[in-house]
Amino acid sequence: MDKKELAQEVVQIARHAGAAIMAIYSKKDLGVELKADESPLTLADQAANEVICRALEKLSVQYPIISEENKAVPYETRKNYDYHWLVDPLDGTKEFIKRNGEFTVNIALIHAGKPVMGVVYVPCFDETYWGAEGVGAFLEANGKTTRLEVPAFKLADEGLNVVCSRSHLNDDTQAFVDKLKNPSLVPTGSSLKFLIIAKGEAHVYPRLGPTMEWDTAAAQAVLEQAGGSVIDEETKQPLRYNKENLLNPYFIAYGGLQQ
């Protein structure tokens, strides 16, 4: 498998899903409804999911698909997966509903619990971020492709840029921020939080609250291939995937952290 070639095929799939999202974004009625967990679902989530799943099923390499919008695959089945796709067709649905542009299409390839390829497309900005193991991380925008490499920093440095949620800082996150020297907060929606770090515009993203595997996998692949890391706050190891429970543990995403 040529990961670079496969990544480019997935980039096109993500862009097509983005076009499906933008077709609905331009309409007055976004078709908002609530899922069982009371999180919002729109016509765009469903349209993008259909585009992605159909296209992945037509690729020359075939892997199972786990998507936020598909019926859950039992752990007894998926625990045997070697490779699988992990998809969030529209991350940042709340941002989509607010029409602030901070939503993304996310497609990751997981191998033995590790994201080895990730594509994140930002439809409103027409930006594509992708990373693949052994290839690197890249941003495609304005007709140019730029290699992403995170700058080095230490947590003791003054004035670090800390990515955070647009809504609020919970107590654990505030406690983390309070340990830093004169940090600047960078409120951002969706998986863009990781990409700001991958671009070198922020240093750290403490996520001391709930997320799901599909929320993080693609952007983690990009950040790791840019030289960053996404660390489980409890084990201090890289965030892992295809667990029995698809809920992520608390984690911290770093740029080029130096000990």
PDB file of N, CA and C in Angstrom, residues 137-218:
ATOM      1  N   ALA A 137       3.344  15.455   7.051  1.00  0.00           N
ATOM      2  CA  ALA A 137       2.064  16.157   7.183  1.00  0.00           C
ATOM      3  C   ALA A 137       2.072  17.386   6.290  1.00  0.00           C
ATOM      4  N   PHE A 138       0.905  17.694   5.701  1.00  0.00           N
ATOM      5  CA  PHE A 138       0.842  18.741   4.685  1.00  0.00           C
ATOM      6  C   PHE A 138      -0.462  19.521   4.779  1.00  0.00           C
ATOM      7  N   LEU A 139      -0.396  20.769   4.346  1.00  0.00           N
ATOM      8  CA  LEU A 139      -1.568  21.619   4.187  1.00  0.00           C
ATOM      9  C   LEU A 139      -1.679  21.992   2.719  1.00  0.00           C
ATOM     10  N   GLU A 140      -2.841  21.725   2.126  1.00  0.00           N
ATOM     11  CA  GLU A 140      -3.117  22.131   0.751  1.00  0.00           C
ATOM     12  C   GLU A 140      -4.138  23.257   0.784  1.00  0.00           C
ATOM     13  N   ALA A 141      -3.715  24.451   0.345  1.00  0.00           N
ATOM     14  CA  ALA A 141      -4.590  25.627   0.359  1.00  0.00           C
ATOM     15  C   ALA A 141      -4.104  26.639  -0.664  1.00  0.00           C
ATOM     16  N   ASN A 142      -5.045  27.316  -1.298  1.00  0.00           N
ATOM     17  CA  ASN A 142      -4.715  28.364  -2.288  1.00  0.00           C
ATOM     18  C   ASN A 142      -3.786  27.860  -3.382  1.00  0.00           C
ATOM     19  N   GLY A 143      -3.983  26.605  -3.779  1.00  0.00           N
ATOM     20  CA  GLY A 143      -3.177  26.051  -4.862  1.00  0.00           C
ATOM     21  C   GLY A 143      -1.763  25.676  -4.475  1.00  0.00           C
ATOM     22  N   LYS A 144      -1.439  25.740  -3.180  1.00  0.00           N
ATOM     23  CA  LYS A 144      -0.087  25.419  -2.719  1.00  0.00           C
ATOM     24  C   LYS A 144      -0.132  24.276  -1.716  1.00  0.00           C
ATOM     25  N   THR A 145       0.938  23.486  -1.677  1.00  0.00           N
ATOM     26  CA  THR A 145       1.090  22.433  -0.675  1.00  0.00           C
ATOM     27  C   THR A 145       2.254  22.790   0.228  1.00  0.00           C
ATOM     28  N   THR A 146       1.994  22.884   1.528  1.00  0.00           N
ATOM     29  CA  THR A 146       3.007  23.274   2.506  1.00  0.00           C
ATOM     30  C   THR A 146       3.240  22.135   3.480  1.00  0.00           C
ATOM     31  N   ARG A 147       4.493  21.794   3.710  1.00  0.00           N
ATOM     32  CA  ARG A 147       4.817  20.762   4.708  1.00  0.00           C
ATOM     33  C   ARG A 147       4.630  21.341   6.107  1.00  0.00           C
ATOM     34  N   LEU A 148       4.009  20.590   6.987  1.00  0.00           N
ATOM     35  CA  LEU A 148       3.764  21.045   8.353  1.00  0.00           C
ATOM     36  C   LEU A 148       4.804  20.451   9.293  1.00  0.00           C
ATOM     37  N   GLU A 149       5.450  21.314  10.074  1.00  0.00           N
ATOM     38  CA  GLU A 149       6.420  20.880  11.078  1.00  0.00           C
ATOM     39  C   GLU A 149       6.249  21.760  12.306  1.00  0.00           C
ATOM     40  N   VAL A 150       5.983  21.152  13.456  1.00  0.00           N
ATOM     41  CA  VAL A 150       5.716  21.939  14.663  1.00  0.00           C
ATOM     42  C   VAL A 150       7.022  22.493  15.237  1.00  0.00           C
ATOM     43  N   PRO A 151       7.002  23.722  15.778  1.00  0.00           N
ATOM     44  CA  PRO A 151       8.183  24.273  16.432  1.00  0.00           C
ATOM     45  C   PRO A 151       8.358  23.705  17.840  1.00  0.00           C
ATOM     46  N   ALA A 152       9.586  23.721  18.331  1.00  0.00           N
ATOM     47  CA  ALA A 152       9.888  23.213  19.676  1.00  0.00           C
ATOM     48  C   ALA A 152       9.485  24.238  20.741  1.00  0.00           C
ATOM     49  N   PHE A 153       9.069  23.738  21.896  1.00  0.00           N
ATOM     50  CA  PHE A 153       8.757  24.609  23.035  1.00  0.00           C
ATOM     51  C   PHE A 153       8.835  23.792  24.319  1.00  0.00           C
ATOM     52  N   LYS A 154       8.828  24.489  25.455  1.00  0.00           N
ATOM     53  CA  LYS A 154       8.757  23.837  26.768  1.00  0.00           C
ATOM     54  C   LYS A 154       7.560  24.398  27.518  1.00  0.00           C
ATOM     55  N   LEU A 155       6.960  23.570  28.377  1.00  0.00           N
ATOM     56  CA  LEU A 155       5.792  24.027  29.127  1.00  0.00           C
ATOM     57  C   LEU A 155       6.140  25.176  30.068  1.00  0.00           C
ATOM     58  N   ALA A 156       7.430  25.319  30.374  1.00  0.00           N
ATOM     59  CA  ALA A 156       7.860  26.419  31.249  1.00  0.00           C
ATOM     60  C   ALA A 156       7.995  27.741  30.492  1.00  0.00           C
ATOM     61  N   ASP A 157       7.891  27.708  29.162  1.00  0.00           N
ATOM     62  CA  ASP A 157       8.021  28.938  28.372  1.00  0.00           C
ATOM     63  C   ASP A 157       6.879  29.899  28.684  1.00  0.00           C
ATOM     64  N   GLU A 158       7.155  31.158  28.532  1.00  0.00           N
ATOM     65  CA  GLU A 158       6.128  32.176  28.775  1.00  0.00           C
ATOM     66  C   GLU A 158       5.329  32.436  27.502  1.00  0.00           C
ATOM     67  N   GLY A 159       4.037  32.746  27.676  1.00  0.00           N
ATOM     68  CA  GLY A 159       3.201  33.162  26.555  1.00  0.00           C
ATOM     69  C   GLY A 159       2.823  32.077  25.579  1.00  0.00           C
ATOM     70  N   LEU A 160       2.667  30.842  26.053  1.00  0.00           N
ATOM     71  CA  LEU A 160       2.248  29.754  25.160  1.00  0.00           C
ATOM     72  C   LEU A 160       0.815  29.987  24.683  1.00  0.00           C
ATOM     73  N   ASN A 161       0.540  29.577  23.450  1.00  0.00           N
ATOM     74  CA  ASN A 161      -0.825  29.635  22.915  1.00  0.00           C
ATOM     75  C   ASN A 161      -1.524  28.313  23.215  1.00  0.00           C
ATOM     76  N   VAL A 162      -2.641  28.405  23.934  1.00  0.00           N
ATOM     77  CA  VAL A 162      -3.371  27.226  24.383  1.00  0.00           C
ATOM     78  C   VAL A 162      -4.719  27.168  23.664  1.00  0.00           C
ATOM     79  N   VAL A 163      -4.928  26.086  22.893  1.00  0.00           N
ATOM     80  CA  VAL A 163      -6.191  25.916  22.186  1.00  0.00           C
ATOM     81  C   VAL A 163      -7.254  25.435  23.171  1.00  0.00           C
ATOM     82  N   CYS A 164      -8.446  25.990  23.040  1.00  0.00           N
ATOM     83  CA  CYS A 164      -9.516  25.597  23.961  1.00  0.00           C
ATOM     84  C   CYS A 164     -10.861  25.622  23.235  1.00  0.00           C
ATOM     85  N   SER A 165     -11.867  25.103  23.909  1.00  0.00           N
ATOM     86  CA  SER A 165     -13.218  25.063  23.367  1.00  0.00           C
ATOM     87  C   SER A 165     -13.796  26.469  23.261  1.00  0.00           C
ATOM     88  N   ARG A 166     -14.709  26.649  22.319  1.00  0.00           N
ATOM     89  CA  ARG A 166     -15.388  27.937  22.187  1.00  0.00           C
ATOM     90  C   ARG A 166     -16.386  28.176  23.315  1.00  0.00           C
ATOM     91  N   SER A 167     -16.864  27.092  23.935  1.00  0.00           N
ATOM     92  CA  SER A 167     -17.945  27.244  24.907  1.00  0.00           C
ATOM     93  C   SER A 167     -17.452  27.690  26.280  1.00  0.00           C
ATOM     94  N   HIS A 168     -16.598  26.883  26.917  1.00  0.00           N
ATOM     95  CA  HIS A 168     -16.117  27.262  28.247  1.00  0.00           C
ATOM     96  C   HIS A 168     -14.954  26.367  28.633  1.00  0.00           C
ATOM     97  N   LEU A 169     -14.197  26.801  29.647  1.00  0.00           N
ATOM     98  CA  LEU A 169     -13.143  25.973  30.223  1.00  0.00           C
ATOM     99  C   LEU A 169     -13.714  25.275  31.451  1.00  0.00           C
ATOM    100  N   ASN A 170     -13.631  23.939  31.497  1.00  0.00           N
ATOM    101  CA  ASN A 170     -14.055  23.269  32.716  1.00  0.00           C
ATOM    102  C   ASN A 170     -12.962  23.411  33.783  1.00  0.00           C
ATOM    103  N   ASP A 171     -13.250  22.945  34.983  1.00  0.00           N
ATOM    104  CA  ASP A 171     -12.325  23.171  36.100  1.00  0.00           C
ATOM    105  C   ASP A 171     -10.966  22.529  35.858  1.00  0.00           C
ATOM    106  N   ASP A 172     -10.947  21.297  35.309  1.00  0.00           N
ATOM    107  CA  ASP A 172      -9.674  20.607  35.063  1.00  0.00           C
ATOM    108  C   ASP A 172      -8.827  21.354  34.039  1.00  0.00           C
ATOM    109  N   THR A 173      -9.487  21.840  32.983  1.00  0.00           N
ATOM    110  CA  THR A 173      -8.760  22.586  31.951  1.00  0.00           C
ATOM    111  C   THR A 173      -8.231  23.894  32.517  1.00  0.00           C
ATOM    112  N   GLN A 174      -9.050  24.583  33.299  1.00  0.00           N
ATOM    113  CA  GLN A 174      -8.616  25.842  33.905  1.00  0.00           C
ATOM    114  C   GLN A 174      -7.413  25.613  34.814  1.00  0.00           C
ATOM    115  N   ALA A 175      -7.416  24.507  35.559  1.00  0.00           N
ATOM    116  CA  ALA A 175      -6.289  24.188  36.438  1.00  0.00           C
ATOM    117  C   ALA A 175      -5.010  23.965  35.631  1.00  0.00           C
ATOM    118  N   PHE A 176      -5.132  23.308  34.462  1.00  0.00           N
ATOM    119  CA  PHE A 176      -3.973  23.101  33.579  1.00  0.00           C
ATOM    120  C   PHE A 176      -3.440  24.440  33.083  1.00  0.00           C
ATOM    121  N   VAL A 177      -4.342  25.302  32.616  1.00  0.00           N
ATOM    122  CA  VAL A 177      -3.961  26.611  32.088  1.00  0.00           C
ATOM    123  C   VAL A 177      -3.309  27.465  33.169  1.00  0.00           C
ATOM    124  N   ASP A 178      -3.818  27.360  34.399  1.00  0.00           N
ATOM    125  CA  ASP A 178      -3.307  28.187  35.499  1.00  0.00           C
ATOM    126  C   ASP A 178      -1.856  27.878  35.858  1.00  0.00           C
ATOM    127  N   LYS A 179      -1.376  26.692  35.451  1.00  0.00           N
ATOM    128  CA  LYS A 179       0.020  26.327  35.737  1.00  0.00           C
ATOM    129  C   LYS A 179       1.004  26.952  34.747  1.00  0.00           C
ATOM    130  N   LEU A 180       0.497  27.495  33.650  1.00  0.00           N
ATOM    131  CA  LEU A 180       1.355  28.055  32.606  1.00  0.00           C
ATOM    132  C   LEU A 180       1.652  29.525  32.874  1.00  0.00           C
ATOM    133  N   LYS A 181       2.723  30.013  32.256  1.00  0.00           N
ATOM    134  CA  LYS A 181       3.149  31.402  32.459  1.00  0.00           C
ATOM    135  C   LYS A 181       2.534  32.312  31.393  1.00  0.00           C
ATOM    136  N   ASN A 182       1.584  33.132  31.804  1.00  0.00           N
ATOM    137  CA  ASN A 182       0.946  34.117  30.906  1.00  0.00           C
ATOM    138  C   ASN A 182       0.522  33.514  29.560  1.00  0.00           C
ATOM    139  N   PRO A 183      -0.266  32.452  29.589  1.00  0.00           N
ATOM    140  CA  PRO A 183      -0.688  31.848  28.318  1.00  0.00           C
ATOM    141  C   PRO A 183      -1.724  32.704  27.605  1.00  0.00           C
ATOM    142  N   SER A 184      -1.838  32.495  26.305  1.00  0.00           N
ATOM    143  CA  SER A 184      -2.896  33.118  25.515  1.00  0.00           C
ATOM    144  C   SER A 184      -3.853  32.020  25.074  1.00  0.00           C
ATOM    145  N   LEU A 185      -5.143  32.239  25.284  1.00  0.00           N
ATOM    146  CA  LEU A 185      -6.134  31.247  24.891  1.00  0.00           C
ATOM    147  C   LEU A 185      -6.555  31.465  23.444  1.00  0.00           C
ATOM    148  N   VAL A 186      -6.699  30.351  22.717  1.00  0.00           N
ATOM    149  CA  VAL A 186      -7.091  30.390  21.312  1.00  0.00           C
ATOM    150  C   VAL A 186      -8.388  29.563  21.162  1.00  0.00           C
ATOM    151  N   PRO A 187      -9.566  30.193  21.324  1.00  0.00           N
ATOM    152  CA  PRO A 187     -10.824  29.439  21.223  1.00  0.00           C
ATOM    153  C   PRO A 187     -11.078  28.999  19.780  1.00  0.00           C
ATOM    154  N   THR A 188     -11.367  27.708  19.605  1.00  0.00           N
ATOM    155  CA  THR A 188     -11.541  27.147  18.263  1.00  0.00           C
ATOM    156  C   THR A 188     -12.515  25.979  18.313  1.00  0.00           C
ATOM    157  N   GLY A 189     -13.240  25.763  17.224  1.00  0.00           N
ATOM    158  CA  GLY A 189     -14.178  24.647  17.151  1.00  0.00           C
ATOM    159  C   GLY A 189     -13.600  23.449  16.428  1.00  0.00           C
ATOM    160  N   SER A 190     -14.201  22.292  16.658  1.00  0.00           N
ATOM    161  CA  SER A 190     -13.946  21.042  15.936  1.00  0.00           C
ATOM    162  C   SER A 190     -12.488  20.588  15.993  1.00  0.00           C
ATOM    163  N   SER A 191     -12.097  19.729  15.029  1.00  0.00           N
ATOM    164  CA  SER A 191     -10.733  19.197  15.002  1.00  0.00           C
ATOM    165  C   SER A 191      -9.712  20.241  14.556  1.00  0.00           C
ATOM    166  N   LEU A 192     -10.179  21.436  14.236  1.00  0.00           N
ATOM    167  CA  LEU A 192      -9.261  22.536  13.938  1.00  0.00           C
ATOM    168  C   LEU A 192      -8.315  22.805  15.105  1.00  0.00           C
ATOM    169  N   LYS A 193      -8.702  22.410  16.310  1.00  0.00           N
ATOM    170  CA  LYS A 193      -7.845  22.617  17.490  1.00  0.00           C
ATOM    171  C   LYS A 193      -6.477  21.953  17.296  1.00  0.00           C
ATOM    172  N   PHE A 194      -6.474  20.737  16.749  1.00  0.00           N
ATOM    173  CA  PHE A 194      -5.210  20.034  16.494  1.00  0.00           C
ATOM    174  C   PHE A 194      -4.430  20.690  15.356  1.00  0.00           C
ATOM    175  N   LEU A 195      -5.148  21.160  14.356  1.00  0.00           N
ATOM    176  CA  LEU A 195      -4.503  21.659  13.138  1.00  0.00           C
ATOM    177  C   LEU A 195      -3.810  22.991  13.373  1.00  0.00           C
ATOM    178  N   ILE A 196      -4.353  23.786  14.275  1.00  0.00           N
ATOM    179  CA  ILE A 196      -3.694  25.045  14.642  1.00  0.00           C
ATOM    180  C   ILE A 196      -2.325  24.752  15.244  1.00  0.00           C
ATOM    181  N   ILE A 197      -2.251  23.673  16.030  1.00  0.00           N
ATOM    182  CA  ILE A 197      -0.957  23.266  16.598  1.00  0.00           C
ATOM    183  C   ILE A 197      -0.045  22.736  15.497  1.00  0.00           C
ATOM    184  N   ALA A 198      -0.591  21.920  14.606  1.00  0.00           N
ATOM    185  CA  ALA A 198       0.213  21.356  13.511  1.00  0.00           C
ATOM    186  C   ALA A 198       0.807  22.449  12.629  1.00  0.00           C
ATOM    187  N   LYS A 199       0.078  23.575  12.508  1.00  0.00           N
ATOM    188  CA  LYS A 199       0.573  24.709  11.713  1.00  0.00           C
ATOM    189  C   LYS A 199       1.589  25.556  12.467  1.00  0.00           C
ATOM    190  N   GLY A 200       1.751  25.290  13.778  1.00  0.00           N
ATOM    191  CA  GLY A 200       2.691  26.071  14.577  1.00  0.00           C
ATOM    192  C   GLY A 200       2.109  27.349  15.142  1.00  0.00           C
ATOM    193  N   GLU A 201       0.771  27.496  15.065  1.00  0.00           N
ATOM    194  CA  GLU A 201       0.129  28.717  15.560  1.00  0.00           C
ATOM    195  C   GLU A 201      -0.316  28.593  17.015  1.00  0.00           C
ATOM    196  N   ALA A 202      -0.199  27.402  17.586  1.00  0.00           N
ATOM    197  CA  ALA A 202      -0.472  27.175  19.005  1.00  0.00           C
ATOM    198  C   ALA A 202       0.426  26.041  19.472  1.00  0.00           C
ATOM    199  N   HIS A 203       0.513  25.879  20.786  1.00  0.00           N
ATOM    200  CA  HIS A 203       1.470  24.924  21.349  1.00  0.00           C
ATOM    201  C   HIS A 203       0.820  23.704  21.984  1.00  0.00           C
ATOM    202  N   VAL A 204      -0.342  23.906  22.617  1.00  0.00           N
ATOM    203  CA  VAL A 204      -0.911  22.818  23.409  1.00  0.00           C
ATOM    204  C   VAL A 204      -2.434  22.907  23.423  1.00  0.00           C
ATOM    205  N   TYR A 205      -3.073  21.737  23.479  1.00  0.00           N
ATOM    206  CA  TYR A 205      -4.533  21.641  23.555  1.00  0.00           C
ATOM    207  C   TYR A 205      -4.894  20.625  24.627  1.00  0.00           C
ATOM    208  N   PRO A 206      -5.242  21.081  25.832  1.00  0.00           N
ATOM    209  CA  PRO A 206      -5.678  20.149  26.860  1.00  0.00           C
ATOM    210  C   PRO A 206      -7.152  19.816  26.681  1.00  0.00           C
ATOM    211  N   ARG A 207      -7.458  18.545  26.458  1.00  0.00           N
ATOM    212  CA  ARG A 207      -8.855  18.141  26.332  1.00  0.00           C
ATOM    213  C   ARG A 207      -9.190  17.263  27.541  1.00  0.00           C
ATOM    214  N   LEU A 208      -9.574  17.919  28.612  1.00  0.00           N
ATOM    215  CA  LEU A 208      -9.884  17.221  29.860  1.00  0.00           C
ATOM    216  C   LEU A 208     -11.401  17.122  29.991  1.00  0.00           C
ATOM    217  N   GLY A 209     -11.982  16.533  28.977  1.00  0.00           N
ATOM    218  CA  GLY A 209     -13.426  16.354  28.876  1.00  0.00           C
ATOM    219  C   GLY A 209     -13.690  15.292  27.829  1.00  0.00           C
ATOM    220  N   PRO A 210     -14.951  14.884  27.660  1.00  0.00           N
ATOM    221  CA  PRO A 210     -15.261  13.741  26.782  1.00  0.00           C
ATOM    222  C   PRO A 210     -15.153  14.056  25.295  1.00  0.00           C
ATOM    223  N   THR A 211     -14.581  13.117  24.551  1.00  0.00           N
ATOM    224  CA  THR A 211     -14.596  13.102  23.084  1.00  0.00           C
ATOM    225  C   THR A 211     -14.715  11.641  22.661  1.00  0.00           C
ATOM    226  N   MET A 212     -15.030  11.433  21.386  1.00  0.00           N
ATOM    227  CA  MET A 212     -15.098  10.079  20.845  1.00  0.00           C
ATOM    228  C   MET A 212     -13.921   9.853  19.896  1.00  0.00           C
ATOM    229  N   GLU A 213     -13.646   8.582  19.605  1.00  0.00           N
ATOM    230  CA  GLU A 213     -12.495   8.255  18.765  1.00  0.00           C
ATOM    231  C   GLU A 213     -12.540   8.955  17.411  1.00  0.00           C
ATOM    232  N   TRP A 214     -13.740   9.030  16.798  1.00  0.00           N
ATOM    233  CA  TRP A 214     -13.820   9.641  15.461  1.00  0.00           C
ATOM    234  C   TRP A 214     -13.590  11.148  15.502  1.00  0.00           C
ATOM    235  N   ASP A 215     -13.707  11.766  16.687  1.00  0.00           N
ATOM    236  CA  ASP A 215     -13.464  13.208  16.810  1.00  0.00           C
ATOM    237  C   ASP A 215     -11.986  13.559  16.643  1.00  0.00           C
ATOM    238  N   THR A 216     -11.105  12.620  16.945  1.00  0.00           N
ATOM    239  CA  THR A 216      -9.685  12.949  17.100  1.00  0.00           C
ATOM    240  C   THR A 216      -8.734  12.247  16.138  1.00  0.00           C
ATOM    241  N   ALA A 217      -9.123  11.097  15.588  1.00  0.00           N
ATOM    242  CA  ALA A 217      -8.160  10.220  14.895  1.00  0.00           C
ATOM    243  C   ALA A 217      -7.465  10.883  13.711  1.00  0.00           C
ATOM    244  N   ALA A 218      -8.242  11.478  12.802  1.00  0.00           N
ATOM    245  CA  ALA A 218      -7.640  12.055  11.592  1.00  0.00           C
ATOM    246  C   ALA A 218      -6.698  13.201  11.936  1.00  0.00           C
TER     247      ALA A 218
END
